[in-house]
CSV table of N, CA, C and O in Angstrom, one decimal:
chain,number,residue,atom,x,y,z
A,684,MET,N,-28.8,44.3,-56.5
A,684,MET,CA,-29.3,43.0,-56.7
A,684,MET,C,-28.3,42.0,-56.2
A,684,MET,O,-27.1,42.1,-56.6
A,685,GLU,N,-28.7,41.1,-55.4
A,685,GLU,CA,-27.8,40.0,-54.9
A,685,GLU,C,-27.5,39.0,-56.0
A,685,GLU,O,-28.5,38.6,-56.7
A,686,LYS,N,-26.3,38.5,-56.1
A,686,LYS,CA,-25.9,37.5,-57.1
A,686,LYS,C,-26.4,36.1,-56.7
A,686,LYS,O,-26.4,35.8,-55.5
A,687,THR,N,-26.7,35.3,-57.6
A,687,THR,CA,-27.0,33.9,-57.4
A,687,THR,C,-25.6,33.2,-57.1
A,687,THR,O,-24.7,33.3,-57.8
A,688,ARG,N,-25.6,32.5,-55.9
A,688,ARG,CA,-24.4,31.9,-55.5
A,688,ARG,C,-24.4,30.4,-55.9
A,688,ARG,O,-25.3,29.6,-55.6
A,689,VAL,N,-23.4,30.0,-56.7
A,689,VAL,CA,-23.3,28.7,-57.4
A,689,VAL,C,-22.1,28.0,-56.9
A,689,VAL,O,-21.0,28.5,-56.6
A,690,ALA,N,-22.3,26.6,-56.8
A,690,ALA,CA,-21.2,25.7,-56.5
A,690,ALA,C,-21.1,24.7,-57.7
A,690,ALA,O,-22.2,24.4,-58.3
A,691,ILE,N,-19.9,24.1,-57.9
A,691,ILE,CA,-19.8,23.1,-58.9
A,691,ILE,C,-19.2,21.9,-58.2
A,691,ILE,O,-18.2,21.9,-57.5
A,692,ILE,N,-19.9,20.7,-58.5
A,692,ILE,CA,-19.5,19.4,-57.9
A,692,ILE,C,-19.0,18.6,-59.1
A,692,ILE,O,-19.7,18.3,-60.0
A,693,GLY,N,-17.7,18.4,-59.1
A,693,GLY,CA,-17.0,17.8,-60.2
A,693,GLY,C,-16.3,18.8,-61.1
A,693,GLY,O,-16.9,19.7,-61.6
A,694,THR,N,-14.9,18.7,-61.2
A,694,THR,CA,-14.2,19.8,-61.9
A,694,THR,C,-13.5,19.3,-63.1
A,694,THR,O,-12.5,19.8,-63.5
A,695,GLY,N,-14.1,18.2,-63.8
A,695,GLY,CA,-13.5,17.7,-65.0
A,695,GLY,C,-13.9,18.6,-66.2
A,695,GLY,O,-14.3,19.7,-66.1
A,696,GLY,N,-13.8,18.0,-67.4
A,696,GLY,CA,-14.0,18.7,-68.6
A,696,GLY,C,-15.3,19.5,-68.7
A,696,GLY,O,-15.3,20.7,-69.1
A,697,ILE,N,-16.5,18.9,-68.4
A,697,ILE,CA,-17.7,19.6,-68.6
A,697,ILE,C,-17.9,20.7,-67.6
A,697,ILE,O,-18.6,21.7,-67.9
A,698,ALA,N,-17.2,20.7,-66.5
A,698,ALA,CA,-17.3,21.8,-65.6
A,698,ALA,C,-16.8,23.1,-66.2
A,698,ALA,O,-17.3,24.2,-65.9
A,699,GLY,N,-15.8,23.0,-67.1
A,699,GLY,CA,-15.4,24.2,-67.9
A,699,GLY,C,-16.4,24.8,-68.7
A,699,GLY,O,-16.5,26.1,-68.8
A,700,CYS,N,-17.3,24.0,-69.3
A,700,CYS,CA,-18.4,24.5,-70.1
A,700,CYS,C,-19.4,25.3,-69.2
A,700,CYS,O,-19.9,26.3,-69.5
A,701,HIS,N,-19.7,24.7,-68.0
A,701,HIS,CA,-20.5,25.4,-67.0
A,701,HIS,C,-19.9,26.7,-66.6
A,701,HIS,O,-20.6,27.7,-66.5
A,702,MET,N,-18.6,26.7,-66.3
A,702,MET,CA,-17.9,28.0,-65.9
A,702,MET,C,-18.0,29.0,-67.0
A,702,MET,O,-18.2,30.2,-66.7
A,703,ALA,N,-17.9,28.6,-68.3
A,703,ALA,CA,-18.0,29.6,-69.4
A,703,ALA,C,-19.4,30.3,-69.3
A,703,ALA,O,-19.5,31.5,-69.5
A,704,GLY,N,-20.4,29.5,-69.1
A,704,GLY,CA,-21.8,30.1,-68.9
A,704,GLY,C,-21.9,31.0,-67.7
A,704,GLY,O,-22.5,32.1,-67.8
A,705,TYR,N,-21.3,30.6,-66.6
A,705,TYR,CA,-21.4,31.4,-65.4
A,705,TYR,C,-20.6,32.7,-65.6
A,705,TYR,O,-21.0,33.8,-65.1
A,706,LYS,N,-19.5,32.6,-66.3
A,706,LYS,CA,-18.7,33.8,-66.5
A,706,LYS,C,-19.4,34.8,-67.4
A,706,LYS,O,-19.3,36.0,-67.2
A,707,ALA,N,-20.2,34.3,-68.3
A,707,ALA,CA,-21.0,35.1,-69.2
A,707,ALA,C,-22.1,35.8,-68.4
A,707,ALA,O,-22.6,36.9,-68.9
A,708,LEU,N,-22.4,35.3,-67.3
A,708,LEU,CA,-23.5,35.8,-66.4
A,708,LEU,C,-22.9,36.5,-65.2
A,708,LEU,O,-23.6,36.6,-64.2
A,709,ALA,N,-21.7,36.9,-65.3
A,709,ALA,CA,-21.0,37.4,-64.1
A,709,ALA,C,-21.7,38.6,-63.3
A,709,ALA,O,-21.4,38.8,-62.1
A,710,ASP,N,-22.5,39.3,-64.0
A,710,ASP,CA,-23.3,40.4,-63.3
A,710,ASP,C,-24.3,39.8,-62.4
A,710,ASP,O,-24.7,40.6,-61.4
A,711,THR,N,-24.7,38.6,-62.6
A,711,THR,CA,-25.8,38.1,-61.7
A,711,THR,C,-25.5,36.7,-61.1
A,711,THR,O,-26.2,36.3,-60.2
A,712,VAL,N,-24.3,36.1,-61.4
A,712,VAL,CA,-23.9,34.8,-60.9
A,712,VAL,C,-22.5,34.9,-60.3
A,712,VAL,O,-21.6,35.5,-60.9
A,713,GLU,N,-22.3,34.3,-59.1
A,713,GLU,CA,-21.0,34.2,-58.5
A,713,GLU,C,-20.7,32.7,-58.2
A,713,GLU,O,-21.5,32.1,-57.4
A,714,VAL,N,-19.7,32.1,-58.7
A,714,VAL,CA,-19.3,30.8,-58.4
A,714,VAL,C,-18.4,30.8,-57.1
A,714,VAL,O,-17.4,31.4,-57.1
A,715,VAL,N,-19.0,30.3,-56.0
A,715,VAL,CA,-18.4,30.5,-54.7
A,715,VAL,C,-17.6,29.3,-54.2
A,715,VAL,O,-16.9,29.4,-53.2
A,716,ALA,N,-17.9,28.1,-54.8
A,716,ALA,CA,-17.2,26.9,-54.3
A,716,ALA,C,-17.2,25.8,-55.4
A,716,ALA,O,-18.0,25.8,-56.3
A,717,GLY,N,-16.1,25.0,-55.2
A,717,GLY,CA,-16.0,23.8,-56.1
A,717,GLY,C,-15.7,22.6,-55.2
A,717,GLY,O,-15.2,22.7,-54.1
A,718,CYS,N,-16.1,21.4,-55.8
A,718,CYS,CA,-15.9,20.2,-55.1
A,718,CYS,C,-15.4,19.1,-56.1
A,718,CYS,O,-16.0,19.0,-57.1
A,719,ASP,N,-14.4,18.3,-55.7
A,719,ASP,CA,-14.0,17.2,-56.4
A,719,ASP,C,-13.2,16.3,-55.5
A,719,ASP,O,-12.6,16.7,-54.6
A,720,ILE,N,-13.3,15.0,-55.8
A,720,ILE,CA,-12.6,14.0,-54.9
A,720,ILE,C,-11.1,14.0,-55.2
A,720,ILE,O,-10.3,13.6,-54.4
A,721,ASP,N,-10.7,14.6,-56.3
A,721,ASP,CA,-9.3,14.7,-56.7
A,721,ASP,C,-8.8,16.1,-56.3
A,721,ASP,O,-9.1,17.1,-57.0
A,722,GLU,N,-8.2,16.3,-55.2
A,722,GLU,CA,-7.8,17.6,-54.6
A,722,GLU,C,-6.9,18.4,-55.6
A,722,GLU,O,-7.0,19.6,-55.7
A,723,GLY,N,-6.0,17.7,-56.3
A,723,GLY,CA,-5.1,18.4,-57.2
A,723,GLY,C,-5.9,19.0,-58.4
A,723,GLY,O,-5.7,20.2,-58.7
A,724,LYS,N,-6.8,18.3,-58.9
A,724,LYS,CA,-7.7,18.8,-60.0
A,724,LYS,C,-8.6,19.9,-59.5
A,724,LYS,O,-8.8,20.9,-60.2
A,725,LEU,N,-9.1,19.7,-58.3
A,725,LEU,CA,-9.9,20.8,-57.7
A,725,LEU,C,-9.2,22.1,-57.6
A,725,LEU,O,-9.7,23.1,-58.0
A,726,ASN,N,-8.0,22.0,-57.0
A,726,ASN,CA,-7.2,23.2,-56.8
A,726,ASN,C,-6.8,23.9,-58.1
A,726,ASN,O,-6.9,25.1,-58.2
A,727,LYS,N,-6.5,23.1,-59.1
A,727,LYS,CA,-6.1,23.7,-60.4
A,727,LYS,C,-7.4,24.4,-61.0
A,727,LYS,O,-7.3,25.5,-61.5
A,728,PHE,N,-8.5,23.8,-61.0
A,728,PHE,CA,-9.7,24.3,-61.5
A,728,PHE,C,-10.1,25.6,-60.8
A,728,PHE,O,-10.4,26.7,-61.4
A,729,CYS,N,-10.1,25.6,-59.5
A,729,CYS,CA,-10.4,26.7,-58.7
A,729,CYS,C,-9.4,27.9,-58.8
A,729,CYS,O,-9.8,29.1,-58.9
A,730,ASP,N,-8.2,27.6,-58.9
A,730,ASP,CA,-7.1,28.6,-59.2
A,730,ASP,C,-7.4,29.3,-60.5
A,730,ASP,O,-7.3,30.5,-60.7
A,731,ASN,N,-7.7,28.5,-61.6
A,731,ASN,CA,-7.9,29.0,-62.9
A,731,ASN,C,-9.1,29.9,-63.0
A,731,ASN,O,-9.2,30.8,-63.8
A,732,HIS,N,-10.1,29.6,-62.1
A,732,HIS,CA,-11.4,30.4,-62.2
A,732,HIS,C,-11.6,31.3,-61.0
A,732,HIS,O,-12.7,31.9,-61.0
A,733,GLY,N,-10.7,31.4,-60.1
A,733,GLY,CA,-10.9,32.3,-59.0
A,733,GLY,C,-12.0,31.9,-58.1
A,733,GLY,O,-12.7,32.8,-57.5
A,734,ILE,N,-12.1,30.6,-57.8
A,734,ILE,CA,-13.2,30.1,-56.9
A,734,ILE,C,-12.6,29.9,-55.5
A,734,ILE,O,-11.6,29.2,-55.4
A,735,PRO,N,-13.2,30.6,-54.5
A,735,PRO,CA,-12.6,30.6,-53.2
A,735,PRO,C,-12.8,29.3,-52.4
A,735,PRO,O,-11.9,28.8,-51.8
A,736,GLY,N,-14.0,28.8,-52.4
A,736,GLY,CA,-14.4,27.6,-51.6
A,736,GLY,C,-13.9,26.3,-52.3
A,736,GLY,O,-14.2,26.1,-53.5
A,737,ARG,N,-13.2,25.4,-51.5
A,737,ARG,CA,-12.7,24.2,-52.1
A,737,ARG,C,-13.0,23.0,-51.2
A,737,ARG,O,-12.6,23.1,-50.0
A,738,TYR,N,-13.6,22.0,-51.7
A,738,TYR,CA,-14.0,20.9,-50.9
A,738,TYR,C,-13.8,19.5,-51.7
A,738,TYR,O,-14.0,19.5,-52.9
A,739,THR,N,-13.4,18.5,-50.9
A,739,THR,CA,-13.4,17.2,-51.5
A,739,THR,C,-14.6,16.3,-51.1
A,739,THR,O,-14.7,15.2,-51.5
A,740,ASP,N,-15.5,16.9,-50.3
A,740,ASP,CA,-16.7,16.2,-49.9
A,740,ASP,C,-17.9,17.2,-50.1
A,740,ASP,O,-18.0,18.3,-49.5
A,741,PHE,N,-18.8,16.8,-51.0
A,741,PHE,CA,-19.9,17.8,-51.3
A,741,PHE,C,-20.8,18.0,-50.1
A,741,PHE,O,-21.5,19.0,-50.0
A,742,ASN,N,-21.0,17.0,-49.3
A,742,ASN,CA,-21.8,17.2,-48.1
A,742,ASN,C,-21.3,18.3,-47.2
A,742,ASN,O,-22.0,19.1,-46.6
A,743,GLU,N,-20.0,18.3,-47.0
A,743,GLU,CA,-19.3,19.3,-46.2
A,743,GLU,C,-19.5,20.7,-46.9
A,743,GLU,O,-19.8,21.7,-46.2
A,744,MET,N,-19.3,20.8,-48.2
A,744,MET,CA,-19.5,22.0,-48.9
A,744,MET,C,-20.9,22.5,-48.8
A,744,MET,O,-21.2,23.7,-48.5
A,745,LEU,N,-21.9,21.6,-48.9
A,745,LEU,CA,-23.3,22.0,-48.8
A,745,LEU,C,-23.7,22.5,-47.4
A,745,LEU,O,-24.5,23.4,-47.2
A,746,ALA,N,-23.0,22.0,-46.4
A,746,ALA,CA,-23.3,22.4,-45.0
A,746,ALA,C,-22.6,23.7,-44.7
A,746,ALA,O,-23.2,24.5,-43.9
A,747,LYS,N,-21.5,24.0,-45.3
A,747,LYS,CA,-20.7,25.2,-44.9
A,747,LYS,C,-20.9,26.4,-45.7
A,747,LYS,O,-20.7,27.5,-45.2
A,748,GLU,N,-21.3,26.2,-47.0
A,748,GLU,CA,-21.4,27.4,-47.9
A,748,GLU,C,-22.9,27.8,-48.0
A,748,GLU,O,-23.8,26.9,-48.0
A,749,LYS,N,-23.1,29.0,-48.3
A,749,LYS,CA,-24.4,29.6,-48.6
A,749,LYS,C,-24.5,29.5,-50.1
A,749,LYS,O,-23.9,30.2,-50.9
A,750,ILE,N,-25.3,28.5,-50.6
A,750,ILE,CA,-25.3,28.2,-52.1
A,750,ILE,C,-26.8,28.2,-52.5
A,750,ILE,O,-27.7,27.7,-51.9
A,751,ASP,N,-27.0,28.9,-53.7
A,751,ASP,CA,-28.4,28.9,-54.2
A,751,ASP,C,-28.6,27.8,-55.3
A,751,ASP,O,-29.7,27.3,-55.4
A,752,ALA,N,-27.5,27.5,-56.0
A,752,ALA,CA,-27.6,26.5,-57.1
A,752,ALA,C,-26.3,25.8,-57.2
A,752,ALA,O,-25.2,26.2,-56.9
A,753,VAL,N,-26.4,24.5,-57.7
A,753,VAL,CA,-25.3,23.6,-57.9
A,753,VAL,C,-25.3,23.1,-59.3
A,753,VAL,O,-26.3,22.6,-59.8
A,754,SER,N,-24.1,23.1,-59.9
A,754,SER,CA,-23.9,22.3,-61.2
A,754,SER,C,-23.3,21.0,-60.8
A,754,SER,O,-22.2,21.0,-60.1
A,755,VAL,N,-23.9,19.9,-61.1
A,755,VAL,CA,-23.3,18.6,-60.9
A,755,VAL,C,-22.7,18.1,-62.2
A,755,VAL,O,-23.4,17.8,-63.1
A,756,THR,N,-21.4,18.1,-62.2
A,756,THR,CA,-20.7,17.8,-63.4
A,756,THR,C,-19.7,16.6,-63.2
A,756,THR,O,-18.6,16.6,-63.7
A,757,THR,N,-20.1,15.7,-62.4
A,757,THR,CA,-19.4,14.5,-62.0
A,757,THR,C,-19.6,13.4,-63.1
A,757,THR,O,-20.3,13.6,-64.1
A,758,TRP,N,-18.9,12.3,-62.9
A,758,TRP,CA,-19.2,11.1,-63.7
A,758,TRP,C,-20.7,10.8,-63.6
A,758,TRP,O,-21.3,11.0,-62.6
A,759,ASN,N,-21.3,10.3,-64.6
A,759,ASN,CA,-22.7,10.0,-64.6
A,759,ASN,C,-23.1,9.1,-63.4
A,759,ASN,O,-24.1,9.3,-62.8
A,760,SER,N,-22.3,8.2,-63.1
A,760,SER,CA,-22.6,7.3,-61.9
A,760,SER,C,-22.6,8.0,-60.6
A,760,SER,O,-23.2,7.4,-59.6
A,761,ALA,N,-22.1,9.2,-60.5
A,761,ALA,CA,-22.1,9.9,-59.3
A,761,ALA,C,-23.1,11.0,-59.3
A,761,ALA,O,-23.2,11.8,-58.3
A,762,HIS,N,-23.9,11.2,-60.3
A,762,HIS,CA,-24.9,12.3,-60.4
A,762,HIS,C,-25.9,12.2,-59.3
A,762,HIS,O,-26.3,13.2,-58.7
A,763,ALA,N,-26.5,11.0,-59.1
A,763,ALA,CA,-27.6,10.9,-58.2
A,763,ALA,C,-27.3,11.3,-56.8
A,763,ALA,O,-28.0,12.2,-56.2
A,764,CYS,N,-26.2,10.8,-56.2
A,764,CYS,CA,-25.9,11.2,-54.8
A,764,CYS,C,-25.7,12.7,-54.6
A,764,CYS,O,-26.2,13.3,-53.7
A,765,ALA,N,-24.9,13.3,-55.5
A,765,ALA,CA,-24.6,14.7,-55.4
A,765,ALA,C,-25.9,15.5,-55.7
A,765,ALA,O,-26.1,16.5,-55.0
A,766,THR,N,-26.7,15.1,-56.6
A,766,THR,CA,-27.9,15.9,-56.9
A,766,THR,C,-28.9,15.8,-55.8
A,766,THR,O,-29.5,16.8,-55.4
A,767,ILE,N,-29.1,14.6,-55.3
A,767,ILE,CA,-30.1,14.5,-54.1
A,767,ILE,C,-29.6,15.3,-52.9
A,767,ILE,O,-30.4,16.0,-52.3
A,768,ALA,N,-28.3,15.2,-52.6
A,768,ALA,CA,-27.8,16.0,-51.5
A,768,ALA,C,-28.0,17.5,-51.7
A,768,ALA,O,-28.4,18.2,-50.8
A,769,ALA,N,-27.7,18.0,-52.9
A,769,ALA,CA,-27.9,19.4,-53.2
A,769,ALA,C,-29.4,19.8,-53.1
A,769,ALA,O,-29.7,20.9,-52.5
A,770,LEU,N,-30.3,19.0,-53.6
A,770,LEU,CA,-31.7,19.3,-53.5
A,770,LEU,C,-32.2,19.3,-52.0
A,770,LEU,O,-32.9,20.2,-51.6
A,771,LYS,N,-31.7,18.3,-51.2
A,771,LYS,CA,-32.0,18.3,-49.8
A,771,LYS,C,-31.5,19.5,-49.1
A,771,LYS,O,-32.1,19.9,-48.1
A,772,ALA,N,-30.4,20.1,-49.6
A,772,ALA,CA,-29.8,21.3,-49.0
A,772,ALA,C,-30.6,22.5,-49.4
A,772,ALA,O,-30.2,23.6,-49.0
A,773,GLY,N,-31.6,22.4,-50.3
A,773,GLY,CA,-32.4,23.5,-50.7
A,773,GLY,C,-31.8,24.2,-51.9
A,773,GLY,O,-32.3,25.3,-52.2
A,774,CYS,N,-30.9,23.6,-52.7
A,774,CYS,CA,-30.3,24.2,-53.9
A,774,CYS,C,-31.1,23.9,-55.1
A,774,CYS,O,-31.6,22.8,-55.2
A,775,ASP,N,-31.1,24.8,-56.1
A,775,ASP,CA,-31.5,24.4,-57.4
A,775,ASP,C,-30.3,23.6,-58.0
A,775,ASP,O,-29.2,23.8,-57.6
A,776,VAL,N,-30.6,22.7,-58.9
A,776,VAL,CA,-29.6,21.8,-59.5
A,776,VAL,C,-29.6,21.8,-61.0
A,776,VAL,O,-30.7,21.7,-61.6
A,777,ILE,N,-28.4,21.9,-61.6
A,777,ILE,CA,-28.2,21.7,-63.0
A,777,ILE,C,-27.4,20.4,-63.1
A,777,ILE,O,-26.3,20.3,-62.5
A,778,CYS,N,-27.9,19.4,-63.8
A,778,CYS,CA,-27.2,18.1,-63.8
A,778,CYS,C,-27.3,17.6,-65.3
A,778,CYS,O,-28.3,17.6,-65.9
């Protein structure tokens, strides 16, 4: 069975809660990419969770990665742009 490929947009506090859920589903879910405008925070988060794909622009991430679903865990004011872009890219979205 192929795993669901997930990306996380926004690597702040709530992203850790999403990661806990994805780790609990490790048999069926693989987090393949993360995105944050703060590259330092992004790299720390991805290093801590073994996430290979790292982007500071979610449009670039959506264009380059094969993603089935996206967790949008940005500031509330940034939810709409990231969610709409992910939906247009054909991803399921958790926001």
